[in-house]
mmCIF file of C-alpha atoms in Angstrom:
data_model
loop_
_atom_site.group_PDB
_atom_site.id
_atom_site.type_symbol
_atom_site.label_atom_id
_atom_site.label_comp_id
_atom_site.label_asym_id
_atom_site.label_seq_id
_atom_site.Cartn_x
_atom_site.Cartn_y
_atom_site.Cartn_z
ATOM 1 C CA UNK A 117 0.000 0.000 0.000
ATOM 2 C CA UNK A 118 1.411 2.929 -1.083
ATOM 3 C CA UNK A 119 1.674 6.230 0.950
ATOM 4 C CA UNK A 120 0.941 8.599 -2.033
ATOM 5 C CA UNK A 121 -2.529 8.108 -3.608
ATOM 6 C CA UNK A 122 -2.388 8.175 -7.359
ATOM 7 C CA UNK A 123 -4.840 6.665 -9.709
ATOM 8 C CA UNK A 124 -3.432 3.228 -11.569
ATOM 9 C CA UNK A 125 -4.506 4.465 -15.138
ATOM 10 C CA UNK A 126 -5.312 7.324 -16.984
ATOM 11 C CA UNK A 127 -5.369 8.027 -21.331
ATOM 12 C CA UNK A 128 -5.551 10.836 -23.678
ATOM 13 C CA UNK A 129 -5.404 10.582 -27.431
ATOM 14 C CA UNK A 130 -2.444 12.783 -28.812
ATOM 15 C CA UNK A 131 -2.729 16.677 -27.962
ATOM 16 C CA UNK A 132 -4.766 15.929 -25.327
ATOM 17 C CA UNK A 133 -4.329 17.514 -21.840
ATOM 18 C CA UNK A 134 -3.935 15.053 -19.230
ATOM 19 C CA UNK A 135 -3.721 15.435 -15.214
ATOM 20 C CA UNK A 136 -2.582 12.806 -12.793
ATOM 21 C CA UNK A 137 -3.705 13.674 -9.108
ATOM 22 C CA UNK A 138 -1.275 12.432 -6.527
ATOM 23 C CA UNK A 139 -2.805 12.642 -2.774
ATOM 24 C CA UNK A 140 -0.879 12.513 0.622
ATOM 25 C CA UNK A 141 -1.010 14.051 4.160
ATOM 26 C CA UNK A 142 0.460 16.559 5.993
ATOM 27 C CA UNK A 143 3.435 14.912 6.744
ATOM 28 C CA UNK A 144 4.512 14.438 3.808
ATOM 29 C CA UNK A 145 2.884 16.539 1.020
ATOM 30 C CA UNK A 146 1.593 19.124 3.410
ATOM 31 C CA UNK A 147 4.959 19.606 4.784
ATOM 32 C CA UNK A 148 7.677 19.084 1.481
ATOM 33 C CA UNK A 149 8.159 19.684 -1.743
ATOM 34 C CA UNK A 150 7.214 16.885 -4.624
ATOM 35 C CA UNK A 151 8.469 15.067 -7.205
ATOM 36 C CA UNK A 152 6.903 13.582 -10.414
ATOM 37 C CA UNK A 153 9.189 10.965 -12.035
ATOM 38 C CA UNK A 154 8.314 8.914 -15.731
ATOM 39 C CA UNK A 155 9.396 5.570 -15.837
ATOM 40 C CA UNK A 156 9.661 3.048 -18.625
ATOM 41 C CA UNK A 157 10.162 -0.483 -17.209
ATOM 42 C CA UNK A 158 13.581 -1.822 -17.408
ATOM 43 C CA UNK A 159 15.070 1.833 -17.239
ATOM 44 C CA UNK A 160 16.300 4.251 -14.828
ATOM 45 C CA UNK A 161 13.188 6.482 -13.941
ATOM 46 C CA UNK A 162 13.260 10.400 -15.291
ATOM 47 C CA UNK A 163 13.129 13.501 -12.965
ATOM 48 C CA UNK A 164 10.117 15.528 -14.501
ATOM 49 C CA UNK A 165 9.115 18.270 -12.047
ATOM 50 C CA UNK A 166 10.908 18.808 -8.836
ATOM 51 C CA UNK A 167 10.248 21.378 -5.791
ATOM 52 C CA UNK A 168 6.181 21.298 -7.283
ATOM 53 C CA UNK A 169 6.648 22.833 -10.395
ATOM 54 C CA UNK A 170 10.723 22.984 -12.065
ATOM 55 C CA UNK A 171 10.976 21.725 -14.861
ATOM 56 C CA UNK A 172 14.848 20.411 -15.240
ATOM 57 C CA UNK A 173 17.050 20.955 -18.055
ATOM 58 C CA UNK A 174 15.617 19.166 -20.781
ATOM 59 C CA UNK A 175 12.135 18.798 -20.092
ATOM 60 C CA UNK A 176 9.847 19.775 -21.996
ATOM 61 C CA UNK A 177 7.378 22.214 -21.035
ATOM 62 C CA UNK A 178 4.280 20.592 -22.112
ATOM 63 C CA UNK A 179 5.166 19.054 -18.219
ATOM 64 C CA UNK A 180 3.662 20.719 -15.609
ATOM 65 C CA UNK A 181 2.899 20.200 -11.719
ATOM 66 C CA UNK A 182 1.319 21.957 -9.474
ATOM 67 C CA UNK A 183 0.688 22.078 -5.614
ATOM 68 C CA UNK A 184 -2.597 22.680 -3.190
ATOM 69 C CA UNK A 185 -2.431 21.991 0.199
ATOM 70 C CA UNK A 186 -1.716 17.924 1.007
ATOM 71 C CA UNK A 187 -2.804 17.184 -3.306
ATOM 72 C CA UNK A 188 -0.250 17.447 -6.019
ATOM 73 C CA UNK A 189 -0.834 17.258 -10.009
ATOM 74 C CA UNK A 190 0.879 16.709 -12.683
ATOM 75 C CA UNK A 191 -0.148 18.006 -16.102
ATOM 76 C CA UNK A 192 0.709 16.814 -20.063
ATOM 77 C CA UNK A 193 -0.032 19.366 -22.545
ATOM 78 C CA UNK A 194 0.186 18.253 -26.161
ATOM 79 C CA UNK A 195 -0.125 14.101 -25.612
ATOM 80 C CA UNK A 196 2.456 12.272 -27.801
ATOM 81 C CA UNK A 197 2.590 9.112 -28.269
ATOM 82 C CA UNK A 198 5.983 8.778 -26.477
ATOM 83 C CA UNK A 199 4.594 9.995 -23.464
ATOM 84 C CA UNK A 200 2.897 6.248 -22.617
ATOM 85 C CA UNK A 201 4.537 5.709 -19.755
ATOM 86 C CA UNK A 202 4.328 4.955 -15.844
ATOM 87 C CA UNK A 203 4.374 8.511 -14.102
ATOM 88 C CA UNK A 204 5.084 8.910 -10.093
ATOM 89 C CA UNK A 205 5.032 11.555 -7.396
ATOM 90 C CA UNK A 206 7.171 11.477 -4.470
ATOM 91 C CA UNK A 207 8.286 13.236 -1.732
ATOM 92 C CA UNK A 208 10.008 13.163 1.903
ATOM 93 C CA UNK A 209 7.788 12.099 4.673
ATOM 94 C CA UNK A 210 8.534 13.681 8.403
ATOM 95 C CA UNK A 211 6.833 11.503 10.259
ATOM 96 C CA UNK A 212 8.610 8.348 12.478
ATOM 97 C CA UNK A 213 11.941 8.857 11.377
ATOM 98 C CA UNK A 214 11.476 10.422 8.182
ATOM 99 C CA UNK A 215 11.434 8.445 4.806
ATOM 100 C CA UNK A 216 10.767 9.015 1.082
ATOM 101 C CA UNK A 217 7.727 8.274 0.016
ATOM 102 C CA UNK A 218 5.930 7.551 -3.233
ATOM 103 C CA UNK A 219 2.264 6.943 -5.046
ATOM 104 C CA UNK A 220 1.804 4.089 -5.948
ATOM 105 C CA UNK A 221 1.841 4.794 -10.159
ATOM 106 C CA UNK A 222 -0.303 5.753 -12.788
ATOM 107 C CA UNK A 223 -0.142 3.884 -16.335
ATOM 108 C CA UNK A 224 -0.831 6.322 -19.345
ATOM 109 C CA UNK A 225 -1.984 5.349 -22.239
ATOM 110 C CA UNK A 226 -1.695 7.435 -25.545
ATOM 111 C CA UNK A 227 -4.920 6.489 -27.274
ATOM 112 C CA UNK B 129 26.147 14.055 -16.363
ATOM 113 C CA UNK B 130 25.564 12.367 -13.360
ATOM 114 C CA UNK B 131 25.716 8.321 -14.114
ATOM 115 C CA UNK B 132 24.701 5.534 -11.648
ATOM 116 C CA UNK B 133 25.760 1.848 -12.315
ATOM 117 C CA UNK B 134 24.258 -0.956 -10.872
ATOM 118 C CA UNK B 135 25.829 -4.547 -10.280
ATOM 119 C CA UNK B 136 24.903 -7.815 -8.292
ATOM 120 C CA UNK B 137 23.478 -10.963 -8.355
ATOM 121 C CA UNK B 138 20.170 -11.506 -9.515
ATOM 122 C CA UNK B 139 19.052 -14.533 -7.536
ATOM 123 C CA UNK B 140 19.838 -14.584 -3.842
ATOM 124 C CA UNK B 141 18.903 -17.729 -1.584
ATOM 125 C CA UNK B 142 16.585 -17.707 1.333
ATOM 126 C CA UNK B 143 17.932 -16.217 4.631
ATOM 127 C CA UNK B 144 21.041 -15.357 2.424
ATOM 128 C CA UNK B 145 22.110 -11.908 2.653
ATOM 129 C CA UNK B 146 21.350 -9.378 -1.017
ATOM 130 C CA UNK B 147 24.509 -7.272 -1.899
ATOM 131 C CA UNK B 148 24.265 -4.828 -4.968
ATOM 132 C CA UNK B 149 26.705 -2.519 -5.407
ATOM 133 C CA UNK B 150 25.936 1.539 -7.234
ATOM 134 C CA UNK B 151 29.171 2.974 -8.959
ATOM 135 C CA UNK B 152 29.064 6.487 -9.687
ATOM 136 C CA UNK B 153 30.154 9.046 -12.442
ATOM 137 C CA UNK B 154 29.710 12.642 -12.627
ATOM 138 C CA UNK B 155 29.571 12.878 -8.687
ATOM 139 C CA UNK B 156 31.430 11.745 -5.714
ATOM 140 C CA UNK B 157 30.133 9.370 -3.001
ATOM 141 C CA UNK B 158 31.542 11.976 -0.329
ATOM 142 C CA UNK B 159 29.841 14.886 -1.680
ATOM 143 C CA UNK B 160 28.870 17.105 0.781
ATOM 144 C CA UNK B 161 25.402 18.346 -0.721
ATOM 145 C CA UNK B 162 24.439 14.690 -2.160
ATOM 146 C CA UNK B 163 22.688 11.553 -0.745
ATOM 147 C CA UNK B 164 23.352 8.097 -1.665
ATOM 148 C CA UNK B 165 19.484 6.173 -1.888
ATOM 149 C CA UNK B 166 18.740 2.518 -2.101
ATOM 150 C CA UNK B 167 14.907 2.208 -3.259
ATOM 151 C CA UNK B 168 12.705 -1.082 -4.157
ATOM 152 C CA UNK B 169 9.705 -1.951 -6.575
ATOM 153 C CA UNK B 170 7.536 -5.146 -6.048
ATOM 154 C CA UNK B 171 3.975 -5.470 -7.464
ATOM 155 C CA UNK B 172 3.073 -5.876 -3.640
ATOM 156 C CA UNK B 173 4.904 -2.869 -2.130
ATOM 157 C CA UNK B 174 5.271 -0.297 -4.764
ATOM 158 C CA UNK B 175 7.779 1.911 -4.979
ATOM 159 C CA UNK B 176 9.458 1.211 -1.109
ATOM 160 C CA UNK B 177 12.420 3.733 0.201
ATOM 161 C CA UNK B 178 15.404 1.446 1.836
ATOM 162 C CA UNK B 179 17.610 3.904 3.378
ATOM 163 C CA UNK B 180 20.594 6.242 2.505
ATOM 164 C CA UNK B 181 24.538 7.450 3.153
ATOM 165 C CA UNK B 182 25.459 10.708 2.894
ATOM 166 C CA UNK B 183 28.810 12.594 4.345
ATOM 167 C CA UNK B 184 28.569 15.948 5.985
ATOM 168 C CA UNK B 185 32.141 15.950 7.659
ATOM 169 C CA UNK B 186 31.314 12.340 9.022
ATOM 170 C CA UNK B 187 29.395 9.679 7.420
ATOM 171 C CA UNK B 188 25.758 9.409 8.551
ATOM 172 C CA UNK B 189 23.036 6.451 7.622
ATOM 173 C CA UNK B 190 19.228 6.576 7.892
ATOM 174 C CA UNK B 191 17.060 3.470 7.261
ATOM 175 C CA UNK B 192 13.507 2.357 7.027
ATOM 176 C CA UNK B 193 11.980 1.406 10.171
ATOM 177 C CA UNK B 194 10.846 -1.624 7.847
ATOM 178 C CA UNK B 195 14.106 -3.323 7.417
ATOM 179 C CA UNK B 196 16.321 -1.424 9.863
ATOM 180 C CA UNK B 197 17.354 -4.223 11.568
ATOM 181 C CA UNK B 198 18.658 -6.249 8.151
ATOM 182 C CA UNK B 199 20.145 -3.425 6.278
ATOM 183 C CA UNK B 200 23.720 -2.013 5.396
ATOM 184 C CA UNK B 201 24.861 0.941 3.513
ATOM 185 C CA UNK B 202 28.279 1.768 3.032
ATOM 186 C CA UNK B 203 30.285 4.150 0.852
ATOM 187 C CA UNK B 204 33.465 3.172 -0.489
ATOM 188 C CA UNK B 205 35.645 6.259 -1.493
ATOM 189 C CA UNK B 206 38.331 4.278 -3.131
ATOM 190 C CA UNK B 207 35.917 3.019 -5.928
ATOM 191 C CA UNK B 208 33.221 5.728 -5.493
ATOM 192 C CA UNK B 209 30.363 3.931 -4.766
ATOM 193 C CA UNK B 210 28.102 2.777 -2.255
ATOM 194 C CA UNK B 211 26.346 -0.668 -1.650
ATOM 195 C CA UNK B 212 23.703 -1.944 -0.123
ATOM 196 C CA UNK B 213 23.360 -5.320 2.243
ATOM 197 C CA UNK B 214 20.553 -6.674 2.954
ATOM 198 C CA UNK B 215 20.436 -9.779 5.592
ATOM 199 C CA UNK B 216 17.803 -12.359 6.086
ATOM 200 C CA UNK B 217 16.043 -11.741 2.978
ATOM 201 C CA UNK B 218 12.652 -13.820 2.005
ATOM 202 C CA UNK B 219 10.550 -13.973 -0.841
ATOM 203 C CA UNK B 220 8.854 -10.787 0.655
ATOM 204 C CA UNK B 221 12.566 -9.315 -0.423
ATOM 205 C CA UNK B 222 11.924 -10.430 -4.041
ATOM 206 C CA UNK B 223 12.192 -6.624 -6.067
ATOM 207 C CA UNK B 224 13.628 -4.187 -8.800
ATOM 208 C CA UNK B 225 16.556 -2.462 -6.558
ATOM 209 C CA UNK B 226 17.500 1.222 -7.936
ATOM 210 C CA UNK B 227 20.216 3.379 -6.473
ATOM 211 C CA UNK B 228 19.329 7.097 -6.560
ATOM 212 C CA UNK B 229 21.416 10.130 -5.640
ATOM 213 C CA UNK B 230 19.475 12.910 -3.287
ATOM 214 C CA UNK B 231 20.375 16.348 -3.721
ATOM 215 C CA UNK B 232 17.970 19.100 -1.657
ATOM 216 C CA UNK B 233 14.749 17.483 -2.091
ATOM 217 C CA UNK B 234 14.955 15.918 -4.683
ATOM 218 C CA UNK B 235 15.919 12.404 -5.908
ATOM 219 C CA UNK B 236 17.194 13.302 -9.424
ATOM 220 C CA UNK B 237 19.622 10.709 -10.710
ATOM 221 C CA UNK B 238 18.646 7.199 -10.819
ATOM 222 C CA UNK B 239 20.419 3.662 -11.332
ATOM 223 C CA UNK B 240 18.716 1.136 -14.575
ATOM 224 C CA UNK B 241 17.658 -0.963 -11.768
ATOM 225 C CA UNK B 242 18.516 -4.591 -11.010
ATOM 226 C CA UNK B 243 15.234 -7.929 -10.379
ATOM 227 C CA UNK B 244 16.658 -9.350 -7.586
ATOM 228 C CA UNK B 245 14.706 -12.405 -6.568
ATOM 229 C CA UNK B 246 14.729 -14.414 -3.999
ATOM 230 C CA UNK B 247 14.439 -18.312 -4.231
ATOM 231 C CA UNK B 248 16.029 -21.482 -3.651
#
């Protein structure tokens, strides 16, 4: 069970806009700064969006994320086809003796 | 370009103890502004955080309360890199393994990942 609530699928057809919720609690969300990650099985998963809403070097900026409160979203502009993909948040939790923690996924599919 | 390289057995025995071993390029292991992770996937357990080694004028290590009592991470300056033991294991332990450098908040660089699984 993950700490992070994300939902395990979402789809667009290309040049769609797209928005993956990611939920937590205040001791984690609430408190720090999160991370969205894309992941292709078998490869080393990709910083998209760090501190909320940077975009690093690189990344396009049809990539967006945004946070409210103990909720955090991440946004594709533009849908291409390359963009099927597993997408994650994550973030530092401060509760017990502090950990990362992540949702648990969300599989999109480029219609 | 930051580059993490993963290596280690992909099959460990029950009760055995896992050793994988991150080398890294683009970075040092005693960086003073960097933290070395160790993270896990399963189907079962998501994304799980396994703990970290970082050096700010000494070395310091945190763990998960999950499998602080079975896990080691050490940095080796000589071959800058860091590795991860973990004693014990069971099926349960069965996972993708990434390495992952830390740096503020964020967890930016990440190893290809290696299946361990456990079996005999």
């Amino acid at each position: 069970q993950s700490v992070l609530t994300q939902p395990p699928s979402a789809s667009g057809t290309p040049g769609q806009r797209v928005t993956i919720s990611c939920s937590g609690s205040s001791s984690n969300i609430g408190s720090n700064p999160v991370n969205w990650y894309q992941h292709l099985p078998g490869t080393a998963p990709k910083l998209l969006i760090y501190s909320n809403n940077q975009r690093p070097s690189g990344v396009p900026d049809r990539f967006s994320g945004s946070k409210s409160g103990t909720s955090a979203s991440l946004a594709i502009s533009g849908l291409q086809s390359e963009d099927e993909a597993d997408y994650y948040c994550a973030t530092w939790d401060d509760s017990l003796n502090g950990s990362w923690v992540f949702g648990g996924g969300t599989k999109l599919t480029v219609l | 370009q930051v580059q993490l390289q993963q290596s280690g057995p992909g099959l460990v025995k029950p009760s055995q103890t896992l050793s994988l071993t991150c080398a890294i390029s683009g970075d040092s292991v005693s960086s003073n502004s960097a933290a070395w992770n160790w993270i896990r996937q399963s189907p079962s357990r998501g994304l799980e955080w396994l703990g970290r080694t970082y050096y700010r004028s000494k070395w310091f290590n945190d763990y998960a309360v999950s499998v602080k009592s079975r896990i080691t991470i050490n940095p080796d300056t000589s071959k800058n890199q860091f590795s991860l033991q973990l004693n014990s294991v069971t099926p349960e332990d069965t996972a993708v393994y990434f390495c992952a450098r830390e740096v503020g908040a964020d967890l930016d660089y990440w190893g290809q990942g290696t299946l361990v699984t456990v079996s005999s």
